[in-house]
CSV table of C-alpha atoms in Angstrom, one decimal:
chain,number,residue,atom,x,y,z
P,1,PRO,CA,0.0,0.0,0.0
P,2,ALA,CA,1.0,3.6,-0.6
P,3,SER,CA,2.2,5.4,2.4
P,4,ALA,CA,1.3,9.0,3.0
P,5,THR,CA,4.0,11.4,4.0
P,6,HIS,CA,3.2,13.5,6.9
P,7,LEU,CA,5.0,16.8,7.2
P,8,THR,CA,5.2,18.5,10.6
P,9,LEU,CA,5.9,22.3,10.6
P,10,PRO,CA,7.2,24.2,13.6
P,11,PRO,CA,4.6,26.6,15.1
P,12,LEU,CA,4.4,30.0,13.4
P,13,THR,CA,5.7,32.8,15.5
P,14,LEU,CA,4.8,36.4,14.6
P,15,THR,CA,7.3,39.1,15.7
P,16,ARG,CA,6.6,42.8,15.5
P,17,HIS,CA,9.5,44.9,14.3
P,18,PRO,CA,9.4,48.5,15.5
P,19,THR,CA,9.2,50.8,12.5
P,20,GLY,CA,10.5,53.8,14.4
P,21,MET,CA,11.1,57.3,13.1
P,22,GLN,CA,13.4,56.3,10.3
P,23,GLY,CA,10.7,54.2,8.5
P,24,GLY,CA,8.2,57.1,8.7
P,25,VAL,CA,10.7,59.6,7.4
P,26,GLY,CA,11.6,57.3,4.4
P,27,VAL,CA,7.9,57.0,3.5
P,28,VAL,CA,7.4,60.8,3.7
P,29,MET,CA,10.4,61.4,1.5
P,30,VAL,CA,9.3,58.9,-1.2
P,31,VAL,CA,5.8,60.4,-1.2
P,32,GLY,CA,7.2,63.9,-1.4
P,33,VAL,CA,9.3,63.0,-4.4
P,34,LEU,CA,6.4,61.3,-6.1
P,35,VAL,CA,4.0,64.2,-5.5
P,36,GLY,CA,6.7,66.7,-6.7
P,37,ALA,CA,7.3,64.7,-9.9
P,38,ALA,CA,3.6,64.3,-10.5
P,39,THR,CA,2.8,68.0,-10.2
P,40,ALA,CA,5.6,69.3,-12.3
P,41,CYS,CA,4.6,69.7,-15.9
P,42,PHE,CA,4.8,72.3,-18.7
P,43,ILE,CA,1.7,73.8,-20.0
P,44,THR,CA,1.8,71.5,-23.0
P,45,ASN,CA,1.7,68.2,-21.2
P,46,CYS,CA,-1.0,68.9,-18.7
P,47,PRO,CA,-4.2,67.4,-19.9
P,48,PRO,CA,-7.3,69.6,-19.9
P,49,GLY,CA,-8.8,69.4,-16.5
P,50,GLY,CA,-5.8,67.4,-15.4
P,51,LYS,CA,-2.9,68.7,-13.3
P,52,ARG,CA,-4.4,72.2,-13.1
P,53,SER,CA,-7.6,71.0,-11.6
P,54,GLY,CA,-8.4,69.5,-8.3
P,55,HIS,CA,-6.1,69.2,-5.3
P,56,THR,CA,-2.8,69.6,-7.2
P,57,THR,CA,-3.3,73.3,-7.5
P,58,GLN,CA,-3.0,73.5,-3.7
P,59,LEU,CA,0.3,71.6,-3.8
P,60,ALA,CA,2.1,73.3,-6.6
P,61,HIS,CA,3.2,76.9,-6.9
P,62,PHE,CA,2.6,78.5,-10.3
P,63,ARG,CA,4.7,81.1,-12.1
P,64,THR,CA,4.2,83.2,-15.2
P,65,CYS,CA,5.6,81.7,-18.3
P,66,THR,CA,8.9,82.9,-19.7
P,67,SER,CA,9.3,86.0,-21.8
P,68,CYS,CA,10.3,85.5,-25.4
P,69,GLY,CA,10.5,87.0,-28.8
P,70,PRO,CA,12.1,90.3,-30.0
P,71,GLY,CA,13.1,92.3,-26.9
P,72,LEU,CA,11.5,89.7,-24.7
P,73,ARG,CA,8.2,91.5,-25.2
P,74,GLY,CA,6.3,88.2,-25.8
P,75,ARG,CA,5.3,85.4,-23.6
P,76,CYS,CA,5.6,81.6,-24.1
P,77,MET,CA,2.2,80.1,-24.7
P,78,GLY,CA,3.5,76.6,-25.5
P,79,PRO,CA,6.9,74.9,-26.3
P,80,GLU,CA,6.8,76.3,-29.9
P,81,ILE,CA,4.6,79.4,-29.5
P,82,CYS,CA,5.6,82.9,-28.5
P,83,CYS,CA,3.1,85.7,-28.6
P,84,GLY,CA,2.8,89.3,-27.4
P,85,PRO,CA,0.9,92.6,-27.8
P,86,GLY,CA,2.3,94.4,-30.9
P,87,LEU,CA,4.3,91.3,-31.9
P,88,GLY,CA,1.7,88.8,-33.0
P,89,CYS,CA,2.6,85.1,-32.6
P,90,PHE,CA,5.7,83.2,-33.6
P,91,LEU,CA,5.1,79.5,-34.0
P,92,GLY,CA,8.1,77.2,-34.5
P,93,THR,CA,10.4,80.0,-35.2
P,94,ARG,CA,13.7,81.2,-33.8
P,95,GLU,CA,11.8,83.7,-31.6
P,96,ALA,CA,9.8,80.9,-30.0
P,97,ARG,CA,12.9,78.7,-29.4
P,98,MET,CA,13.3,80.0,-25.8
P,99,CYS,CA,9.9,78.5,-25.0
P,100,ARG,CA,11.3,75.0,-25.3
P,101,SER,CA,13.2,75.5,-22.0
P,102,GLU,CA,9.9,75.6,-20.1
P,103,ASN,CA,9.8,71.8,-20.3
P,104,LEU,CA,13.0,71.7,-18.1
P,105,VAL,CA,11.5,73.8,-15.2
P,106,PRO,CA,9.8,71.7,-12.6
P,107,LEU,CA,7.2,74.4,-11.6
P,108,THR,CA,4.2,74.7,-13.9
P,109,CYS,CA,4.0,78.0,-15.7
P,110,THR,CA,0.6,79.6,-16.5
P,111,ASN,CA,-0.7,82.7,-18.2
P,112,THR,CA,-3.7,83.2,-15.9
P,113,ASP,CA,-3.4,87.0,-16.2
P,114,LEU,CA,-4.4,86.8,-19.8
P,115,ASN,CA,-8.2,86.6,-20.7
P,116,THR,CA,-9.6,83.2,-21.5
P,117,CYS,CA,-10.9,82.6,-25.0
P,118,GLY,CA,-11.8,79.8,-27.5
P,119,ARG,CA,-14.9,77.8,-27.9
P,120,MET,CA,-14.5,76.0,-24.6
P,121,ARG,CA,-12.6,78.8,-22.9
P,122,GLU,CA,-9.5,76.6,-23.0
P,123,GLY,CA,-7.2,79.2,-24.6
P,124,ARG,CA,-5.7,82.6,-23.6
P,125,CYS,CA,-5.7,85.9,-25.6
P,126,ALA,CA,-2.1,85.9,-26.6
P,127,ALA,CA,-2.1,88.9,-29.0
P,128,SER,CA,-4.7,91.1,-30.5
P,129,GLY,CA,-7.3,88.9,-32.2
P,130,ILE,CA,-5.4,85.7,-31.5
P,131,CYS,CA,-6.3,83.0,-29.0
P,132,CYS,CA,-3.7,80.3,-28.2
P,133,THR,CA,-3.7,77.0,-26.3
P,134,GLU,CA,-0.5,75.2,-25.5
P,135,MET,CA,-0.6,73.4,-28.9
P,136,ARG,CA,-2.3,75.8,-31.4
P,137,CYS,CA,-3.5,79.4,-32.1
P,138,GLU,CA,-6.7,80.6,-33.7
P,139,PHE,CA,-8.2,83.9,-34.6
P,140,ASP,CA,-10.8,85.0,-32.0
P,141,SER,CA,-12.7,88.3,-32.1
P,142,SER,CA,-13.0,88.2,-28.3
P,143,CYS,CA,-9.3,88.8,-28.1
P,144,LEU,CA,-9.3,92.2,-30.0
P,145,MET,CA,-7.3,94.5,-27.7
P,146,GLU,CA,-8.3,97.9,-28.7
P,147,GLY,CA,-6.5,100.5,-26.7
P,148,ARG,CA,-3.9,98.1,-25.4
P,149,GLU,CA,-1.8,97.9,-28.5
P,150,GLY,CA,-2.9,100.3,-31.1
P,151,SER,CA,-6.0,100.8,-33.2
P,152,VAL,CA,-8.2,98.2,-34.6
P,153,GLU,CA,-7.0,99.2,-38.1
P,154,GLU,CA,-3.5,98.0,-37.2
P,155,GLN,CA,-4.7,94.6,-36.1
P,156,PRO,CA,-4.9,93.0,-39.6
P,157,ILE,CA,-1.1,93.5,-39.8
P,158,GLU,CA,-0.8,90.8,-37.1
P,159,ARG,CA,-2.9,88.5,-39.2
P,160,GLN,CA,-0.6,89.0,-42.2
P,161,ARG,CA,2.4,88.3,-40.0
P,162,LEU,CA,0.9,85.0,-38.9
P,163,ALA,CA,-0.2,84.1,-42.5
P,164,ILE,CA,3.4,84.1,-43.8
P,165,LEU,CA,4.8,81.7,-41.2
P,166,PRO,CA,5.8,78.6,-43.2
P,167,SER,CA,5.8,76.1,-40.3
P,168,LEU,CA,2.1,76.3,-39.7
P,169,SER,CA,-0.1,73.3,-40.5
P,170,ASP,CA,-3.9,73.0,-40.7
P,171,ILE,CA,-3.8,71.0,-37.5
P,172,GLN,CA,-2.3,74.0,-35.6
P,173,TRP,CA,-4.8,76.4,-36.9
P,174,ASN,CA,-8.4,75.9,-36.1
P,175,LEU,CA,-10.1,78.7,-38.1
């Protein structure tokens, strides 16, 4: 007949190891690094309603986006977009090259001082008659800045300036 093997195990002993202060500090440091990494993003890689909404706005400090363009009179609207009153917008040009450095800064930059615009109010009035998000610009009549940068008659010049930029694609413009 087949014999069954009987295995005897020693009794299980549970021992509690004190975690102490060092274990708690380590956990706090890891959580701090993870939260810092999660809240740091450039305006281009924050999804709509993502990092700028909810509780993360309480954890992160925001700063105004970098100045750019001729005489640093413009402001970065995205990694390839530099716009300013009297300048119009530069997309993918040498004037907008400074805006790429925003991706390297851990603090999120915003342009909250600029008026919101666009169909879903997701953009900012970047120049007279121009509304920009992080990825594209479009003409928007709610962004006409009469009195801030010249007469309304001068504003079509900015449209001409934008129209000659060779690097624009139909995807970037939503007219």
